[in-house]
PDB file of C-alpha atoms in Angstrom:
ATOM      1  CA  MET L  17       0.000   0.000   0.000  1.00  0.00           C
ATOM      2  CA  THR L  18       2.544   2.563  -1.058  1.00  0.00           C
ATOM      3  CA  SER L  19      -0.229   4.906  -2.153  1.00  0.00           C
ATOM      4  CA  PHE L  20      -0.988   5.485   1.530  1.00  0.00           C
ATOM      5  CA  ALA L  21       2.624   6.059   2.602  1.00  0.00           C
ATOM      6  CA  ALA L  22       3.032   8.354   5.583  1.00  0.00           C
ATOM      7  CA  ALA L  23       5.621   9.442   8.116  1.00  0.00           C
ATOM      8  CA  ILE L  24       3.962  10.297  11.413  1.00  0.00           C
ATOM      9  CA  GLU L  25       5.661  12.260  14.175  1.00  0.00           C
ATOM     10  CA  PRO L  26       2.947  14.190  15.997  1.00  0.00           C
ATOM     11  CA  ALA L  27       3.613  17.082  18.329  1.00  0.00           C
ATOM     12  CA  ALA L  28       2.630  16.900  21.982  1.00  0.00           C
ATOM     13  CA  GLN L  29      -1.117  17.194  22.559  1.00  0.00           C
ATOM     14  CA  PRO L  30      -1.633  19.031  25.874  1.00  0.00           C
ATOM     15  CA  ARG L  31      -5.328  19.732  25.194  1.00  0.00           C
ATOM     16  CA  LEU L  32      -6.020  16.055  24.599  1.00  0.00           C
ATOM     17  CA  ALA L  33      -4.071  15.157  27.752  1.00  0.00           C
ATOM     18  CA  ALA L  34      -6.163  17.656  29.725  1.00  0.00           C
ATOM     19  CA  ALA L  35      -9.387  16.200  28.308  1.00  0.00           C
ATOM     20  CA  VAL L  36      -8.228  12.681  29.205  1.00  0.00           C
ATOM     21  CA  PHE L  37      -7.455  13.863  32.747  1.00  0.00           C
ATOM     22  CA  LEU L  38     -10.853  15.511  33.117  1.00  0.00           C
ATOM     23  CA  VAL L  39     -12.769  12.457  31.893  1.00  0.00           C
ATOM     24  CA  HIS L  40     -10.865  10.077  34.166  1.00  0.00           C
ATOM     25  CA  PHE L  41     -11.106  12.440  37.136  1.00  0.00           C
ATOM     26  CA  LEU L  42     -14.872  12.588  36.736  1.00  0.00           C
ATOM     27  CA  ALA L  43     -14.986   8.793  36.367  1.00  0.00           C
ATOM     28  CA  ALA L  44     -13.017   8.409  39.614  1.00  0.00           C
ATOM     29  CA  LEU L  45     -15.246  10.930  41.381  1.00  0.00           C
ATOM     30  CA  SER L  46     -18.624   9.602  40.187  1.00  0.00           C
ATOM     31  CA  PRO L  47     -18.906   6.565  42.542  1.00  0.00           C
ATOM     32  CA  TRP L  48     -18.425   8.903  45.493  1.00  0.00           C
ATOM     33  CA  LEU L  49     -21.016  11.357  44.182  1.00  0.00           C
ATOM     34  CA  ALA L  50     -23.444   8.476  43.643  1.00  0.00           C
ATOM     35  CA  ARG L  51     -22.893   7.460  47.287  1.00  0.00           C
ATOM     36  CA  SER L  52     -21.803   3.925  46.471  1.00  0.00           C
ATOM     37  CA  ALA L  53     -20.520   1.671  49.231  1.00  0.00           C
ATOM     38  CA  ALA L  54     -16.973   2.618  50.205  1.00  0.00           C
ATOM     39  CA  PRO L  55     -15.261  -0.623  49.023  1.00  0.00           C
ATOM     40  CA  LEU L  56     -17.014  -0.414  45.655  1.00  0.00           C
ATOM     41  CA  ALA L  57     -16.257   3.290  45.300  1.00  0.00           C
ATOM     42  CA  VAL L  58     -12.571   2.692  46.078  1.00  0.00           C
ATOM     43  CA  ALA L  59     -12.379  -0.141  43.528  1.00  0.00           C
ATOM     44  CA  LEU L  60     -14.071   1.904  40.806  1.00  0.00           C
ATOM     45  CA  SER L  61     -11.900   4.940  41.525  1.00  0.00           C
ATOM     46  CA  MET L  62      -8.748   2.816  41.329  1.00  0.00           C
ATOM     47  CA  LEU L  63      -9.908   1.447  37.965  1.00  0.00           C
ATOM     48  CA  ALA L  64     -10.400   5.007  36.700  1.00  0.00           C
ATOM     49  CA  ILE L  65      -6.909   5.980  37.866  1.00  0.00           C
ATOM     50  CA  ALA L  66      -5.360   2.905  36.217  1.00  0.00           C
ATOM     51  CA  GLY L  67      -7.263   3.720  33.046  1.00  0.00           C
ATOM     52  CA  PHE L  68      -5.914   7.265  33.158  1.00  0.00           C
ATOM     53  CA  VAL L  69      -2.331   6.026  33.293  1.00  0.00           C
ATOM     54  CA  ALA L  70      -2.915   3.648  30.365  1.00  0.00           C
ATOM     55  CA  THR L  71      -4.704   6.281  28.289  1.00  0.00           C
ATOM     56  CA  LEU L  72      -2.138   8.998  28.986  1.00  0.00           C
ATOM     57  CA  GLY L  73       0.538   6.646  27.633  1.00  0.00           C
ATOM     58  CA  ARG L  74      -1.249   6.859  24.262  1.00  0.00           C
ATOM     59  CA  VAL L  75      -1.413  10.649  24.053  1.00  0.00           C
ATOM     60  CA  PRO L  76       1.539  12.055  22.057  1.00  0.00           C
ATOM     61  CA  GLY L  77       3.987  13.837  24.335  1.00  0.00           C
ATOM     62  CA  ARG L  78       6.913  13.206  26.649  1.00  0.00           C
ATOM     63  CA  HIS L  79       5.061  10.464  28.544  1.00  0.00           C
ATOM     64  CA  CYS L  80       4.472   8.392  25.383  1.00  0.00           C
ATOM     65  CA  ARG L  81       6.869   5.560  24.491  1.00  0.00           C
ATOM     66  CA  LEU L  82       6.239   5.844  20.743  1.00  0.00           C
ATOM     67  CA  ALA L  83       8.107   8.631  18.871  1.00  0.00           C
ATOM     68  CA  THR L  84       7.687   8.065  15.106  1.00  0.00           C
ATOM     69  CA  ILE L  85       5.909   5.683  12.745  1.00  0.00           C
ATOM     70  CA  THR L  86       6.477   5.332   9.010  1.00  0.00           C
ATOM     71  CA  PHE L  87       4.329   3.480   6.518  1.00  0.00           C
ATOM     72  CA  ASP L  88       5.935   2.951   3.119  1.00  0.00           C
ATOM     73  CA  GLY L  89       6.861   0.270   0.601  1.00  0.00           C
ATOM     74  CA  ARG L  90       8.920  -1.550   3.237  1.00  0.00           C
ATOM     75  CA  GLY L  91       5.964  -1.843   5.577  1.00  0.00           C
ATOM     76  CA  CYS L  92       5.466  -0.317   8.978  1.00  0.00           C
ATOM     77  CA  ARG L  93       8.427   0.792  11.062  1.00  0.00           C
ATOM     78  CA  ALA L  94       8.488   2.549  14.429  1.00  0.00           C
ATOM     79  CA  ARG L  95      11.028   4.506  16.427  1.00  0.00           C
ATOM     80  CA  LEU L  96      10.655   4.456  20.182  1.00  0.00           C
ATOM     81  CA  ALA L  97      11.403   7.425  22.429  1.00  0.00           C
ATOM     82  CA  GLY L  98      15.072   7.704  23.314  1.00  0.00           C
ATOM     83  CA  GLU L  99      16.226   5.428  20.482  1.00  0.00           C
ATOM     84  CA  LEU L 100      17.703   6.294  17.104  1.00  0.00           C
ATOM     85  CA  ALA L 101      16.949   3.157  15.086  1.00  0.00           C
ATOM     86  CA  PHE L 102      13.645   2.187  13.541  1.00  0.00           C
ATOM     87  CA  VAL L 103      12.291  -1.262  14.380  1.00  0.00           C
ATOM     88  CA  PRO L 104       9.790  -3.330  12.397  1.00  0.00           C
ATOM     89  CA  ALA L 105       6.210  -2.905  13.522  1.00  0.00           C
ATOM     90  CA  GLN L 106       2.822  -4.212  12.512  1.00  0.00           C
ATOM     91  CA  LEU L 107      -0.496  -2.414  12.439  1.00  0.00           C
ATOM     92  CA  SER L 108      -2.806  -4.073  14.957  1.00  0.00           C
ATOM     93  CA  GLY L 109      -6.452  -4.918  14.516  1.00  0.00           C
ATOM     94  CA  GLY L 110      -7.189  -2.627  17.451  1.00  0.00           C
ATOM     95  CA  ALA L 111      -6.531   0.493  15.368  1.00  0.00           C
ATOM     96  CA  ARG L 112      -9.639   2.574  14.662  1.00  0.00           C
ATOM     97  CA  ALA L 113     -10.289   5.588  12.434  1.00  0.00           C
ATOM     98  CA  TYR L 114     -13.089   8.024  13.194  1.00  0.00           C
ATOM     99  CA  ALA L 115     -13.987  11.342  11.574  1.00  0.00           C
ATOM    100  CA  ALA L 116     -11.866  13.527  13.866  1.00  0.00           C
ATOM    101  CA  LEU L 117      -9.798  10.980  15.829  1.00  0.00           C
ATOM    102  CA  VAL L 118      -7.522   8.063  15.079  1.00  0.00           C
ATOM    103  CA  SER L 119      -6.774   5.424  17.675  1.00  0.00           C
ATOM    104  CA  LEU L 120      -3.561   3.936  16.289  1.00  0.00           C
ATOM    105  CA  GLU L 121      -2.304   0.652  17.713  1.00  0.00           C
ATOM    106  CA  ILE L 122       0.809  -1.167  16.527  1.00  0.00           C
ATOM    107  CA  VAL L 123       2.751  -4.191  17.714  1.00  0.00           C
ATOM    108  CA  VAL L 124       6.491  -3.684  18.240  1.00  0.00           C
ATOM    109  CA  GLY L 125       8.450  -6.663  19.517  1.00  0.00           C
ATOM    110  CA  GLY L 126       5.423  -8.232  21.173  1.00  0.00           C
ATOM    111  CA  ARG L 127       4.359  -4.986  22.895  1.00  0.00           C
ATOM    112  CA  ARG L 128       1.254  -3.046  21.922  1.00  0.00           C
ATOM    113  CA  LEU L 129       1.919   0.662  21.560  1.00  0.00           C
ATOM    114  CA  GLY L 130      -0.151   3.400  20.068  1.00  0.00           C
ATOM    115  CA  TRP L 131      -1.407   6.938  19.862  1.00  0.00           C
ATOM    116  CA  LEU L 132      -4.668   8.808  20.153  1.00  0.00           C
ATOM    117  CA  LEU L 133      -4.422  11.342  17.346  1.00  0.00           C
ATOM    118  CA  PRO L 134      -6.936  14.159  16.893  1.00  0.00           C
ATOM    119  CA  ARG L 135      -7.281  15.700  13.444  1.00  0.00           C
ATOM    120  CA  ALA L 136      -5.219  18.746  14.495  1.00  0.00           C
ATOM    121  CA  ALA L 137      -2.191  16.602  15.423  1.00  0.00           C
ATOM    122  CA  LEU L 138      -1.243  15.893  11.798  1.00  0.00           C
ATOM    123  CA  PRO L 139      -1.295  17.686   8.465  1.00  0.00           C
ATOM    124  CA  PRO L 140      -4.625  17.021   6.677  1.00  0.00           C
ATOM    125  CA  GLN L 141      -3.171  14.828   3.900  1.00  0.00           C
ATOM    126  CA  VAL L 142      -1.228  12.662   6.366  1.00  0.00           C
ATOM    127  CA  PHE L 143      -4.331  12.291   8.549  1.00  0.00           C
ATOM    128  CA  ARG L 144      -6.376  11.159   5.519  1.00  0.00           C
ATOM    129  CA  ARG L 145      -3.698   8.663   4.433  1.00  0.00           C
ATOM    130  CA  LEU L 146      -3.495   7.229   7.931  1.00  0.00           C
ATOM    131  CA  LYS L 147      -7.266   6.843   8.131  1.00  0.00           C
ATOM    132  CA  ALA L 148      -7.339   5.132   4.714  1.00  0.00           C
ATOM    133  CA  ARG L 149      -4.540   2.738   5.695  1.00  0.00           C
ATOM    134  CA  ILE L 150      -6.296   1.806   8.927  1.00  0.00           C
ATOM    135  CA  ARG L 151      -9.662   1.280   7.235  1.00  0.00           C
ATOM    136  CA  LEU L 152      -8.167  -0.872   4.485  1.00  0.00           C
ATOM    137  CA  SER L 153      -5.964  -3.020   6.690  1.00  0.00           C
ATOM    138  CA  CYS L 154      -8.092  -3.562   9.813  1.00  0.00           C
TER     139      CYS L 154
END
């Protein structure tokens, strides 16, 4: 699929990180506002906090393990944060493309990594190519 070749290196997304924080904060707070039993409220709040950590690891920025992804004639390759070399990667079936958001998931050396990319994170043509690649391969 060389017609959908793309090099993706998004900038940090502080607005998306703030939105993720707000959603998970409200999810952690809601059992307490609903006056659930204390053990249940603690368990649900801990799940929301764990979900926040996992989701924040997918938002482009300094806390994300993934630095760059390229799709070209040689397939998918990824560069991890703090490393110089690209490693082979594979687009996972968990990747999803929506109108204004892409949930990109790849497999690198047995680990699942990814990004949450809003439309503003990439140039329009790269965003369209990425969405087309995801829709055709997943």
